[in-house]
Each structure stands twice: as C-alpha cells, then as structure tokens.
C-alpha cells in the first residue's frame, strides 16, 4: 500500500471514529444529563 | 451492476504464503479471507448456541404449565437468545461476507486496516464467553429481554454487568469493522470502479457501515448509563432517584430501529447479487436500488418510537411515528418490485442460492406486511408485547436475514472452498427450513391475535394447540440446520471442482479469480472499464 493511500485511509478512519465518539458523548451529556 | 472486469492479471496472485501455520495462523492472521472465514464459523457457532436457547424456550412452551426451566431461567433464555442471535450470529455472519467478498468485488488486495480487522474479530469470543458464562454466575444471566429495559436492569445481579460489558465489546468490534469497511470501499476501489459501478452488495455494506457508526455509540451510551445507575449512584433511568425509565426506551430504540436495518440491508445486498445471477439478467433498476437503500437507512432514524406506542405518548406523536413508519414501505416496495422485475422474463434456474433468495422475497415481504399492521398505533396497542410481534420480527430476522445469509453462503461456497456443494442436500436444507420455519412462526400470528403475551413460560389452555405446532416446527427447523453443516463440511473435504465462475449468470470481479480464491488477490489492481 503506498504512503499516500495509507494516509488517506487513516484520515477517513479518524473522521469516522471521531463521529462515533461524538455520538456517544452527545447522547450521554445531552439526554442522560437531562434526567439528572 | 455495471462493473465490467477487464485486464485483471492474476499471475501475481499467490496461493502460497508466508503466514504461520496451525492455530497461530488464525490468531495472527491479517488476511481478509481468513478473517472472513473466522467470522462465518463464529457466527454459525453462535447460531447453534442461540438456537439451543430457542429450543429450551420452545420445549417449555410445548404445553401449558412449567416443565423444563423455572420462570427466571426462562427469562434468561429469551434475553440471551435475542442478544446472541442479533450480535453474535446475524451481524458477524454478514461481516464475514463483507470481509470475504468486498475486497474481491472492488478489486482491492485486502481491507484497509488489516490488523484492526484481526482485532475486530478477536473481540467477539470474549464477548460470547461473557454472555454465555453469565448463566453460571449467582443470580444467573440478564433476564430483562434483549432490550435491557430499566428498572429490571438496574436491579439484577452480576449477570447484567457481564451482559453490559459484552454489549460494549460487541459494539466496539462492530464500529471498528465498519470503519474498516467504509475506508476500504471509499479509498481502495480498483481504477475505473466508480461508486455507481460497484456491485450492490458493496453499496448495501457502505450504507450499513455508516448506520453502525451512527447508532452503536448510542447503545453504548445507553448501557453505560445503566452501568453507572447500577454502581455509581446516578439516576439516569432509576425513577426512585428522579430518573426516567422511558428515556432509556427512547435512547435504546433510536439505536434499535436502525439496528433492524443493519441486519436487513446487507441481506438485501446478498439477494441483489444472487437473483440477477440465476435470472441471467442484470439487476433491474440498479440506481433506484441504491437510492431506495439509502432512503430506508435515513428513514430508520426517525421511526424509533413505533416500538413503544404503549408507554404513553401524545396523539400527534403517535400519528407522526405511524406515518413515518408506513413511509418505509415505499423504498422497501421499490426493492421488492426491482427483484421481481429482475426475474421477469429471465432465464431462471433454481439452484439452492436462488431458492433461498426467493424464499427470502416471499417471507421477508410477509414480515414487512405484518410490520405495517404493527405500525398502526391503534392496532399496536392491542398487539404490543404479544406473539404477533414475535412472529413479525422472526419473519424479518430469520426468513429475511438468515435465508439471505444461506443464499450468500451457497452462492459463494464454490469461491471459498474450490468445490461445488451438494445440490441435493442444499435443496433439502432449503425445503426443510421453509416448511419448519413457517410451522414455527406462522401460527404465532394467531397466538398473538388471540392475546398470548410474549416472554412468558406458562399460558392459558386456549393457546395449547398452536404452541404445540410451533414447538414441533422449532425442533424441526433446528435439526434442519445441521444439514447445512454437513453441506459445508462435505464441500470443504472435496467434491466437484469449481471453476473460477461456477454460475454462468454471475457478474463481477470476484468471479475473475480462481476458485478457491488464492490467499492474496488483486495485488495488482484490475482495471474496470
């Protein structure tokens, strides 16, 4: 796998992982805290 | 599907490899085909475990009264059966197909993150051990149903913590797998393979992977909040501390409804490969299939509360969720009509993959219709938590997802093993499955309409006959699945040699590589015209 493709893959994966983490945090903070 | 393979040079593909042998090959492998095979074997093993739990349930329900297990153990069986079948059997089966076939279909040499792929798989066995092992701990396994509703889940023993931890692990595994799939499809397609030239199976997995990334963290958040309610003094869902149990239901089903499509959409993808191959025609309405699948995925986010009409909701809310749910029938209808139109005036043959696909088409549509019935609020208030619901979702999950998985397995077995499977046994497997599946679940519609509630170990005498029929059907269905195991083992052992393209109507890059597919393929990307 060439270096440019590797970097592109890592960039895509980081965006997707950030999305997943953001959803997790958002649901706990926004909806979970509303009942505290 | 407009992918036209051209210039694929397999002189660089090696069947030999420098990987470790024995057990270490499987522990350390980063090869997408090895990992795909492990996913598929794992999912079948979990299918057997979850199936045995289903048979315990059906044995208990064979006649009224308590015979086989005590009520608490019965509830543990329904809970673990659901969790294991959804997260341990069906989802890993389709991830197995994705691992095996996506790189071959798009002309990539492997998945984008081969080591993470290995990790995604090896997270599954510990989760499975946690789930099944929880049966042995004091207080037994989680007994709240697979939906893990509080307040029950706030009150249970250590088995509940094990289930929560298992769900966390399974969620992480699915998210990593999905990141891998999206990255592979977006970045590693062969030159000339535009998105709209991809086989539909790739499209369905691209959409599914986005769904997983969007909703798995929601489930993880929900079960994390249960965990902190149980052990760290919070009251997210604990009404005694000012929390709201109904909030959990909203959060769970915001995950839970897209989850239905996480299971169903890859099944659509498999069927969209098989039906054109055995109709000897291109898929009818390829672009409309892509848009319909995307529409289903988007709509799946806005219908969650149809699972909870009875919790108390304003009429405007009920009406909104009812109409939004009915809307999903439109893109689903587009797909069903396109599959039928693909077969229309095709040169049809009925090998086992095609039989399972047609079985899927009829029975999934039936499951869709009973879903429409349940989407109507006024009707659902009567049928909620009844056996009608059990019948409905088994038509979607078993006849939908499982039949499609079998269609895919029979379709690609020659490519995986290099041998043709035993067609007679394959057909026997299909007909036995079809008959016993309907025997098990069709009668459950009547039980539900007559008022039999789900998740109960005992029932009134009036339900006895249909329950007997259902239980006999379940044992028949369970035994029929052993035929599939025999077919696969026979196919692995030997049999008629499969050519690179054993199905004359099949299209796509995966059929340009030899059968069995060499350990490394497409090291030099093919050119798609």
Coordinates of C-alpha atoms in Angstrom, one line a residue:
Chain A
X1 CA 0.0 0.0 0.0
X2 CA 1.6 3.3 -1.0
X3 CA 2.1 6.1 1.6
X4 CA -0.5 8.5 0.2
X5 CA -3.2 5.8 0.3
X6 CA -2.2 4.9 3.8
X7 CA -2.6 8.5 4.9
X8 CA -5.9 8.8 3.2
X9 CA -7.2 5.7 4.9
X10 CA -6.0 6.9 8.3
X11 CA -7.7 10.3 7.7
X12 CA -11.0 8.6 6.8
X13 CA -10.8 6.3 9.8
X14 CA -10.1 9.2 12.2
X15 CA -13.1 11.1 10.9
X16 CA -15.4 8.1 11.3
X17 CA -14.0 7.3 14.8
X18 CA -14.5 10.9 15.8
X19 CA -18.1 10.7 14.6
X20 CA -18.7 7.6 16.7
X21 CA -17.1 9.1 19.8
X22 CA -19.1 12.4 19.3
X23 CA -22.4 10.5 19.1
X24 CA -21.5 8.5 22.3
X25 CA -20.6 11.7 24.3
X26 CA -23.6 13.7 22.9
X27 CA -26.1 11.1 24.0
X28 CA -24.7 10.8 27.5
X29 CA -24.3 14.5 28.0
X30 CA -27.5 15.7 26.3
X31 CA -30.1 13.1 27.0
X32 CA -28.5 11.4 30.1
X33 CA -27.9 14.6 32.0
X34 CA -31.4 15.9 31.3
X35 CA -32.7 13.3 33.8
X36 CA -30.2 14.1 36.5
Chain B
X1 CA -24.4 -3.6 -11.8
X2 CA -22.3 -2.1 -14.5
X3 CA -18.8 -3.3 -13.4
X4 CA -17.0 -4.8 -16.3
X5 CA -13.9 -6.5 -15.3
X6 CA -11.0 -6.1 -17.7
X7 CA -7.3 -6.6 -17.6
X8 CA -7.3 -8.5 -14.2
X9 CA -3.9 -10.2 -14.1
X10 CA -3.7 -13.0 -11.6
X11 CA -0.2 -14.0 -12.4
X12 CA 0.8 -12.1 -9.3
X13 CA -1.7 -13.8 -7.1
X14 CA -0.1 -16.5 -4.9
X15 CA -1.8 -19.4 -3.3
X16 CA 1.4 -19.9 -1.2
X17 CA 2.0 -17.6 1.6
X18 CA 4.4 -17.0 4.5
X19 CA 2.0 -17.0 7.3
X20 CA 2.3 -19.1 10.5
X21 CA 0.6 -22.5 10.4
X22 CA -1.8 -24.2 12.8
X23 CA -3.6 -22.2 15.5
X24 CA -1.3 -19.2 15.2
X25 CA -2.3 -18.7 11.6
X26 CA -5.8 -17.9 12.8
X27 CA -4.8 -15.9 15.9
X28 CA -2.4 -13.6 14.0
X29 CA -3.9 -13.5 10.5
X30 CA -4.5 -10.2 8.8
X31 CA -5.8 -11.7 5.7
X32 CA -9.4 -10.7 4.8
X33 CA -10.3 -14.2 3.6
X34 CA -9.1 -15.9 6.8
X35 CA -10.8 -13.3 9.0
X36 CA -14.0 -13.6 6.9
X37 CA -13.9 -17.4 7.4
X38 CA -13.5 -16.9 11.2
X39 CA -16.4 -14.5 11.3
X40 CA -18.6 -17.0 9.4
X41 CA -17.6 -20.0 11.6
X42 CA -18.1 -17.9 14.8
X43 CA -21.5 -16.8 13.7
X44 CA -22.6 -20.3 12.9
X45 CA -21.3 -21.5 16.3
X46 CA -23.3 -18.7 18.0
X47 CA -26.3 -19.5 15.8
X48 CA -26.2 -23.0 17.3
X49 CA -25.8 -21.7 20.9
X50 CA -28.7 -19.2 20.4
X51 CA -30.7 -21.9 18.6
X52 CA -30.3 -24.3 21.6
X53 CA -31.7 -21.5 23.8
X54 CA -34.6 -21.1 21.4
X55 CA -35.3 -24.8 21.7
X56 CA -35.3 -24.6 25.5
X57 CA -37.9 -21.8 25.2
X58 CA -40.0 -23.8 22.8
X59 CA -39.7 -27.0 24.9
X60 CA -41.0 -25.1 27.9
X61 CA -43.9 -23.7 25.8
X62 CA -44.8 -27.1 24.2
X63 CA -47.6 -27.4 26.7
X64 CA -49.1 -25.2 29.5
X65 CA -47.5 -25.3 32.9
X66 CA -43.9 -25.3 34.0
X67 CA -41.9 -28.3 32.8
X68 CA -38.4 -27.7 31.7
X69 CA -37.0 -24.5 33.3
X70 CA -38.1 -22.2 36.1
X71 CA -39.5 -18.8 35.1
X72 CA -36.4 -16.9 35.9
X73 CA -34.2 -19.2 33.8
X74 CA -36.8 -18.9 31.0
X75 CA -36.4 -15.1 31.0
X76 CA -32.6 -15.5 30.9
X77 CA -33.1 -17.8 27.8
X78 CA -35.2 -15.2 25.9
X79 CA -32.7 -12.5 26.8
X80 CA -29.6 -14.4 25.8
X81 CA -31.3 -15.9 22.7
X82 CA -32.0 -12.4 21.5
X83 CA -28.6 -10.9 22.3
X84 CA -26.7 -13.8 20.9
X85 CA -28.7 -14.1 17.7
X86 CA -28.6 -10.3 16.9
X87 CA -25.0 -9.5 18.0
X88 CA -23.3 -12.9 17.9
X89 CA -24.9 -14.7 14.9
X90 CA -26.5 -12.4 12.3
X91 CA -24.3 -9.4 12.4
X92 CA -21.0 -11.3 12.4
X93 CA -22.3 -13.5 9.6
X94 CA -22.7 -10.5 7.3
X95 CA -19.4 -9.0 8.5
X96 CA -17.9 -12.3 7.4
X97 CA -19.4 -12.0 3.9
X98 CA -18.1 -8.4 3.8
X99 CA -14.6 -9.4 4.8
X100 CA -14.5 -12.2 2.3
X101 CA -16.2 -10.5 -0.6
X102 CA -15.8 -6.7 -0.5
X103 CA -12.1 -6.6 -1.4
X104 CA -12.7 -9.2 -4.2
X105 CA -15.7 -7.3 -5.5
X106 CA -14.0 -3.9 -5.6
X107 CA -10.6 -5.2 -6.8
X108 CA -8.7 -4.4 -3.5
X109 CA -5.8 -6.5 -2.2
X110 CA -7.2 -6.6 1.4
X111 CA -9.2 -4.5 3.8
X112 CA -7.8 -1.0 4.6
X113 CA -6.7 -1.8 8.1
X114 CA -5.7 -5.5 8.2
X115 CA -4.5 -5.6 11.8
X116 CA -7.6 -3.8 13.1
X117 CA -9.6 -6.3 11.2
X118 CA -8.0 -9.1 13.2
X119 CA -8.7 -7.3 16.4
X120 CA -12.3 -6.7 15.4
X121 CA -12.8 -10.4 15.1
X122 CA -10.9 -11.5 18.2
X123 CA -13.0 -9.2 20.4
X124 CA -16.0 -11.4 19.6
X125 CA -15.1 -14.6 21.5
X126 CA -14.6 -12.9 24.9
X127 CA -18.0 -11.2 24.5
X128 CA -19.6 -14.5 23.7
X129 CA -17.9 -16.1 26.7
X130 CA -19.2 -13.2 28.9
X131 CA -22.8 -13.6 27.6
X132 CA -23.0 -17.4 27.9
X133 CA -20.8 -17.6 31.0
X134 CA -23.3 -15.3 32.8
X135 CA -25.6 -18.2 33.0
X136 CA -23.3 -19.7 35.6
X137 CA -22.9 -16.7 38.0
X138 CA -25.0 -16.2 41.1
X139 CA -28.4 -14.8 40.1
X140 CA -27.9 -16.1 36.5
X141 CA -27.8 -14.2 33.3
X142 CA -29.6 -10.9 32.4
X143 CA -33.3 -11.7 32.3
X144 CA -34.7 -8.4 31.1
X145 CA -35.2 -9.2 27.4
X146 CA -32.6 -8.2 24.8
X147 CA -33.8 -4.6 25.0
X148 CA -32.3 -4.4 28.6
X149 CA -35.1 -2.1 29.9
X150 CA -34.7 -0.5 33.3
X151 CA -35.9 -0.7 36.0
X152 CA -35.2 -4.5 35.7
X153 CA -31.7 -3.9 34.5
X154 CA -30.9 -1.6 37.4
X155 CA -31.9 -4.3 39.9
X156 CA -30.3 -7.5 38.5
X157 CA -27.2 -9.3 39.6
X158 CA -23.7 -9.6 38.2
X159 CA -25.0 -11.4 35.0
X160 CA -26.4 -8.0 34.0
X161 CA -22.9 -6.4 34.3
X162 CA -21.5 -9.2 32.2
X163 CA -24.2 -8.5 29.5
X164 CA -23.4 -4.8 29.6
X165 CA -19.7 -5.4 29.2
X166 CA -20.4 -7.9 26.4
X167 CA -22.5 -5.3 24.6
X168 CA -19.7 -2.8 24.9
X169 CA -17.2 -5.2 23.4
X170 CA -19.5 -6.2 20.6
X171 CA -20.2 -2.5 19.9
X172 CA -16.5 -1.6 19.7
X173 CA -15.9 -4.6 17.4
X174 CA -18.8 -3.6 15.1
X175 CA -17.6 0.1 15.0
X176 CA -14.0 -0.9 14.1
X177 CA -15.3 -3.3 11.5
X178 CA -17.5 -0.6 10.0
X179 CA -14.7 2.0 9.9
X180 CA -12.6 -0.6 8.0
X181 CA -15.4 -1.3 5.6
X182 CA -16.2 2.4 4.8
X183 CA -12.5 3.2 4.4
X184 CA -11.9 0.2 2.1
X185 CA -14.9 1.0 -0.1
X186 CA -14.2 4.7 -0.3
X187 CA -10.4 4.6 -0.8
X188 CA -9.4 1.2 -2.2
X189 CA -11.6 0.6 -5.3
X190 CA -9.9 -0.5 -8.4
X191 CA -9.3 2.1 -11.1
X192 CA -12.5 2.7 -13.0
X193 CA -14.7 1.2 -10.3
X194 CA -16.9 4.3 -9.6
X195 CA -19.3 4.1 -6.8
X196 CA -22.2 3.6 -9.2
X197 CA -20.4 0.7 -10.8
X198 CA -20.0 -1.2 -7.5
X199 CA -21.9 -4.4 -7.0
X200 CA -25.0 -3.7 -5.0
X201 CA -23.6 -5.8 -2.1
X202 CA -20.9 -3.2 -1.7
X203 CA -23.4 -0.4 -1.7
X204 CA -25.5 -2.0 0.9
X205 CA -22.5 -2.6 3.2
X206 CA -21.3 1.0 2.7
X207 CA -24.7 2.2 3.9
X208 CA -24.9 -0.3 6.7
X209 CA -21.4 0.6 8.0
X210 CA -22.4 4.3 8.2
X211 CA -25.5 3.1 10.2
X212 CA -23.4 1.1 12.6
X213 CA -21.0 4.1 13.2
X214 CA -24.0 6.3 13.8
X215 CA -26.0 4.2 16.2
X216 CA -23.7 1.7 18.0
X217 CA -22.4 4.5 20.2
X218 CA -26.0 5.3 21.2
X219 CA -26.4 1.8 22.5
X220 CA -23.0 2.0 24.2
X221 CA -24.1 5.3 25.8
X222 CA -27.4 3.7 27.0
X223 CA -25.8 0.7 28.6
X224 CA -23.1 2.8 30.1
X225 CA -25.8 4.9 31.8
X226 CA -27.4 1.7 33.1
X227 CA -24.0 0.7 34.5
X228 CA -23.5 4.0 36.3
X229 CA -27.1 3.7 37.6
X230 CA -26.2 0.3 39.0
X231 CA -22.9 1.0 40.6
X232 CA -22.0 4.7 40.7
X233 CA -25.1 6.3 42.2
X234 CA -26.5 8.1 39.2
X235 CA -30.2 8.1 38.4
X236 CA -30.4 8.4 34.6
X237 CA -33.2 5.8 34.4
X238 CA -33.9 5.0 38.1
X239 CA -37.3 6.5 38.9
X240 CA -36.6 6.2 42.6
X241 CA -33.8 8.7 42.2
X242 CA -35.7 11.1 39.8
X243 CA -34.6 9.3 36.6
X244 CA -36.8 8.4 33.7
X245 CA -37.1 4.7 32.6
X246 CA -38.9 5.8 29.4
X247 CA -35.9 7.9 28.4
X248 CA -34.0 4.6 28.2
X249 CA -36.6 3.2 25.8
X250 CA -36.2 6.3 23.5
X251 CA -32.4 6.0 23.5
X252 CA -32.5 2.2 23.1
X253 CA -34.9 2.3 20.1
X254 CA -33.0 5.2 18.5
X255 CA -30.3 2.5 18.2
X256 CA -32.7 -0.4 17.9
X257 CA -34.6 0.5 14.8
X258 CA -31.6 1.3 12.6
X259 CA -30.2 -2.0 14.1
X260 CA -33.0 -3.8 12.3
X261 CA -31.7 -2.3 9.0
X262 CA -28.1 -3.0 10.0
X263 CA -29.2 -6.6 9.8
X264 CA -31.6 -6.3 6.8
X265 CA -29.6 -4.1 4.4
X266 CA -26.6 -6.5 3.9
X267 CA -29.2 -9.2 3.4
X268 CA -30.8 -7.1 0.6
X269 CA -27.3 -6.8 -0.8
X270 CA -26.7 -10.6 -1.0
X271 CA -30.1 -11.2 -2.6
X272 CA -29.3 -8.4 -5.1
X273 CA -26.3 -10.4 -6.2
X274 CA -28.0 -13.8 -6.3
X275 CA -31.2 -13.0 -8.1
X276 CA -29.6 -11.5 -11.2
X277 CA -27.1 -14.4 -11.4
X278 CA -29.8 -17.0 -11.6
X279 CA -32.1 -14.9 -13.7
X280 CA -29.3 -14.3 -16.2
X281 CA -30.2 -10.6 -16.4
X282 CA -28.6 -7.5 -14.9
X283 CA -30.3 -6.2 -11.7
X284 CA -33.4 -4.2 -12.7
X285 CA -33.2 -0.6 -11.6
X286 CA -29.6 -0.5 -10.1
X287 CA -29.7 3.2 -9.4
X288 CA -33.1 3.1 -7.8
X289 CA -31.9 0.2 -5.6
X290 CA -29.0 2.4 -4.3
X291 CA -31.4 5.3 -3.6
X292 CA -34.1 3.1 -2.0
X293 CA -31.5 1.5 0.3
X294 CA -30.2 5.0 1.3
X295 CA -33.8 6.1 1.9
X296 CA -34.5 3.1 4.1
X297 CA -31.3 3.9 6.1
X298 CA -32.3 7.6 6.6
X299 CA -35.9 6.8 7.4
X300 CA -34.8 4.2 10.0
X301 CA -33.6 7.1 12.2
X302 CA -37.0 8.8 12.5
X303 CA -39.4 5.9 13.4
X304 CA -38.0 4.6 16.7
X305 CA -41.0 5.3 18.9
X306 CA -43.2 2.8 17.0
X307 CA -41.6 0.2 19.3
X308 CA -43.1 2.0 22.3
X309 CA -46.6 3.2 21.4
X310 CA -47.9 1.9 24.8
X311 CA -45.7 4.0 27.1
X312 CA -48.0 7.0 26.8
X313 CA -47.4 9.5 24.0
X314 CA -49.3 12.5 22.7
X315 CA -51.6 11.6 19.8
X316 CA -49.6 13.9 17.5
X317 CA -46.5 11.8 18.3
X318 CA -48.3 8.6 17.7
X319 CA -49.6 9.8 14.3
X320 CA -46.2 11.1 13.3
X321 CA -44.4 7.8 14.1
X322 CA -47.2 5.8 12.5
X323 CA -47.0 7.7 9.2
X324 CA -43.2 7.8 9.2
X325 CA -43.1 4.1 9.7
X326 CA -45.5 3.5 6.9
X327 CA -43.3 5.6 4.7
X328 CA -40.5 2.9 4.9
X329 CA -42.8 0.6 2.9
X330 CA -42.2 2.8 -0.2
X331 CA -38.5 2.3 -0.7
X332 CA -38.8 -1.3 0.5
X333 CA -41.5 -1.8 -2.1
X334 CA -39.2 -0.4 -4.7
X335 CA -36.6 -3.0 -3.8
X336 CA -39.1 -5.9 -3.9
X337 CA -40.5 -4.8 -7.2
X338 CA -37.0 -4.5 -8.6
X339 CA -36.1 -8.0 -7.5
X340 CA -39.3 -9.3 -9.1
X341 CA -38.7 -7.3 -12.3
X342 CA -35.2 -8.8 -12.4
X343 CA -36.7 -12.2 -12.5
X344 CA -39.4 -11.2 -15.0
X345 CA -38.7 -12.9 -18.4
X346 CA -35.3 -14.0 -17.1
X347 CA -33.7 -17.3 -17.9
X348 CA -34.4 -18.7 -14.4
X349 CA -32.8 -21.7 -12.8
X350 CA -33.5 -22.7 -9.2
X351 CA -30.2 -23.7 -7.6
X352 CA -30.1 -23.5 -3.8
X353 CA -28.9 -19.8 -3.6
X354 CA -31.9 -18.8 -5.8
X355 CA -34.3 -20.9 -3.8
X356 CA -33.2 -19.2 -0.5
X357 CA -33.5 -15.8 -2.3
X358 CA -37.0 -16.5 -3.5
X359 CA -37.9 -17.8 0.0
X360 CA -36.4 -14.5 1.4
X361 CA -38.5 -12.5 -1.1
X362 CA -41.8 -14.1 -0.1
X363 CA -41.3 -14.4 3.6
X364 CA -39.5 -11.0 4.1
X365 CA -42.4 -9.3 2.3
X366 CA -44.8 -11.1 4.7
X367 CA -42.7 -9.9 7.6
X368 CA -42.9 -6.4 6.1
X369 CA -46.7 -6.6 5.8
X370 CA -47.1 -7.7 9.5
X371 CA -44.8 -4.7 10.3
X372 CA -47.2 -2.4 8.5
X373 CA -50.0 -3.9 10.6
X374 CA -48.0 -3.2 13.8
X375 CA -47.1 0.3 12.6
X376 CA -50.8 1.4 13.1
X377 CA -50.9 2.8 16.6
X378 CA -54.5 1.6 17.3
X379 CA -53.7 -1.9 16.3
X380 CA -50.3 -2.0 18.0
X381 CA -51.9 -1.1 21.4
X382 CA -53.7 -4.4 21.1
X383 CA -50.8 -6.4 19.7
X384 CA -47.9 -4.9 21.7
X385 CA -45.8 -7.5 23.5
X386 CA -47.9 -10.3 22.1
X387 CA -46.8 -13.3 20.0
X388 CA -47.9 -11.4 16.9
X389 CA -44.8 -9.2 17.4
X390 CA -42.6 -12.3 17.9
X391 CA -44.0 -13.8 14.6
X392 CA -43.4 -10.5 12.8
X393 CA -39.8 -10.0 13.7
X394 CA -38.9 -13.6 13.2
X395 CA -40.2 -13.3 9.6
X396 CA -37.9 -10.3 9.2
X397 CA -34.9 -11.7 11.0
X398 CA -35.0 -15.5 10.2
X399 CA -36.7 -15.5 6.8
X400 CA -35.1 -12.2 5.9
X401 CA -31.6 -12.2 7.3
X402 CA -30.9 -15.9 7.8
X403 CA -32.4 -17.1 4.5
X404 CA -30.3 -14.4 2.7
X405 CA -27.2 -15.4 4.6
X406 CA -27.8 -19.0 3.4
X407 CA -28.3 -17.7 -0.2
X408 CA -25.0 -16.0 0.1
X409 CA -23.2 -18.9 1.7
X410 CA -24.4 -21.4 -1.1
X411 CA -23.6 -18.8 -3.8
X412 CA -20.0 -18.1 -2.7
X413 CA -19.1 -21.6 -1.2
X414 CA -17.5 -22.6 -4.5
X415 CA -15.4 -19.5 -4.5
X416 CA -14.4 -20.1 -0.9
X417 CA -13.7 -23.8 -1.0
X418 CA -12.9 -24.5 -4.6
X419 CA -15.6 -27.2 -4.6
X420 CA -19.3 -27.3 -5.6
X421 CA -21.6 -28.1 -2.8
X422 CA -24.0 -31.0 -2.8
X423 CA -27.0 -29.5 -4.6
X424 CA -29.4 -32.2 -3.4
X425 CA -28.6 -31.6 0.2
X426 CA -28.7 -27.9 -0.3
X427 CA -32.2 -28.1 -1.7
X428 CA -33.2 -30.5 1.1
X429 CA -31.9 -27.8 3.5
X430 CA -34.0 -25.1 1.9
X431 CA -37.3 -27.1 1.8
X432 CA -37.0 -28.3 5.3
X433 CA -36.1 -24.8 6.5
X434 CA -39.0 -23.3 4.6
X435 CA -41.6 -25.8 5.9
X436 CA -40.4 -25.8 9.5
X437 CA -39.9 -22.1 9.7
X438 CA -43.5 -21.5 8.7
X439 CA -44.7 -24.2 11.0
X440 CA -42.9 -22.5 13.9
X441 CA -43.7 -18.8 13.2
X442 CA -46.9 -18.6 11.1
X443 CA -49.1 -19.9 13.9
X444 CA -47.6 -17.4 16.3
X445 CA -49.5 -14.7 14.4
X446 CA -52.7 -16.4 15.5
X447 CA -51.4 -16.8 19.1
X448 CA -50.7 -13.1 19.2
X449 CA -54.1 -12.1 17.7
X450 CA -55.7 -14.3 20.4
X451 CA -53.9 -12.4 23.1
X452 CA -50.9 -14.6 24.1
X453 CA -48.2 -12.3 25.6
X454 CA -44.5 -12.8 24.8
X455 CA -41.8 -13.6 27.3
X456 CA -43.9 -15.9 29.5
X457 CA -43.1 -19.5 30.4
X458 CA -46.7 -20.5 31.0
X459 CA -50.0 -19.8 29.3
X460 CA -53.8 -20.4 29.3
X461 CA -55.1 -23.7 27.9
X462 CA -56.7 -21.9 24.9
X463 CA -53.2 -21.4 23.4
X464 CA -52.1 -25.0 23.7
X465 CA -52.6 -26.3 20.1
X466 CA -50.8 -23.6 18.3
X467 CA -47.9 -23.7 20.8
X468 CA -47.5 -27.4 20.2
X469 CA -47.3 -26.9 16.4
X470 CA -44.8 -24.1 16.9
X471 CA -42.6 -26.1 19.2
X472 CA -42.6 -29.1 16.8
X473 CA -41.7 -26.8 14.0
X474 CA -38.9 -25.2 16.0
X475 CA -37.2 -28.5 16.7
X476 CA -37.6 -29.5 13.0
X477 CA -36.1 -26.1 12.0
X478 CA -33.2 -26.6 14.4
X479 CA -32.4 -30.1 13.2
X480 CA -32.7 -28.9 9.5
X481 CA -29.8 -26.5 10.1
X482 CA -27.5 -29.5 10.7
X483 CA -27.9 -30.3 7.0
X484 CA -26.2 -27.0 6.2
X485 CA -23.3 -28.1 8.5
X486 CA -23.0 -31.4 6.6
X487 CA -23.1 -29.5 3.2
X488 CA -20.2 -27.2 4.3
X489 CA -18.1 -29.9 5.7
X490 CA -18.6 -32.0 2.6
X491 CA -17.7 -29.1 0.4
X492 CA -14.5 -28.4 2.4
X493 CA -13.5 -32.0 2.2
X494 CA -13.9 -32.3 -1.6
X495 CA -16.4 -32.7 -4.3
X496 CA -16.7 -31.5 -7.9
X497 CA -14.0 -28.9 -8.7
X498 CA -15.5 -25.4 -9.0
X499 CA -14.4 -23.2 -12.0
X500 CA -13.5 -19.6 -11.5
X501 CA -17.1 -18.7 -12.4
X502 CA -19.3 -21.6 -11.5
X503 CA -22.5 -19.7 -12.1
X504 CA -22.9 -18.7 -15.7
X505 CA -25.1 -15.7 -15.0
X506 CA -22.8 -14.3 -12.3
X507 CA -21.1 -10.9 -12.9
X508 CA -18.3 -9.1 -11.1
X509 CA -14.6 -9.1 -10.2
X510 CA -14.8 -11.9 -7.7
X511 CA -15.5 -14.4 -10.5
X512 CA -12.3 -13.5 -12.3
X513 CA -10.1 -15.0 -9.6
X514 CA -9.6 -18.8 -9.4
X515 CA -11.7 -21.0 -7.1
X516 CA -10.8 -21.3 -4.3
X517 CA -9.7 -17.7 -4.2
X518 CA -5.9 -17.5 -3.7
X519 CA -4.6 -16.3 -0.4
X520 CA -3.6 -13.0 -2.0
X521 CA -5.7 -11.5 -4.8
X522 CA -5.6 -8.2 -6.8
X523 CA -2.1 -7.3 -5.6
X524 CA -2.1 -5.5 -9.0
X525 CA -5.4 -3.8 -9.2
X526 CA -7.6 -4.7 -12.1
X527 CA -8.8 -2.1 -14.5
X528 CA -12.6 -1.7 -14.6
X529 CA -14.0 -0.2 -17.9

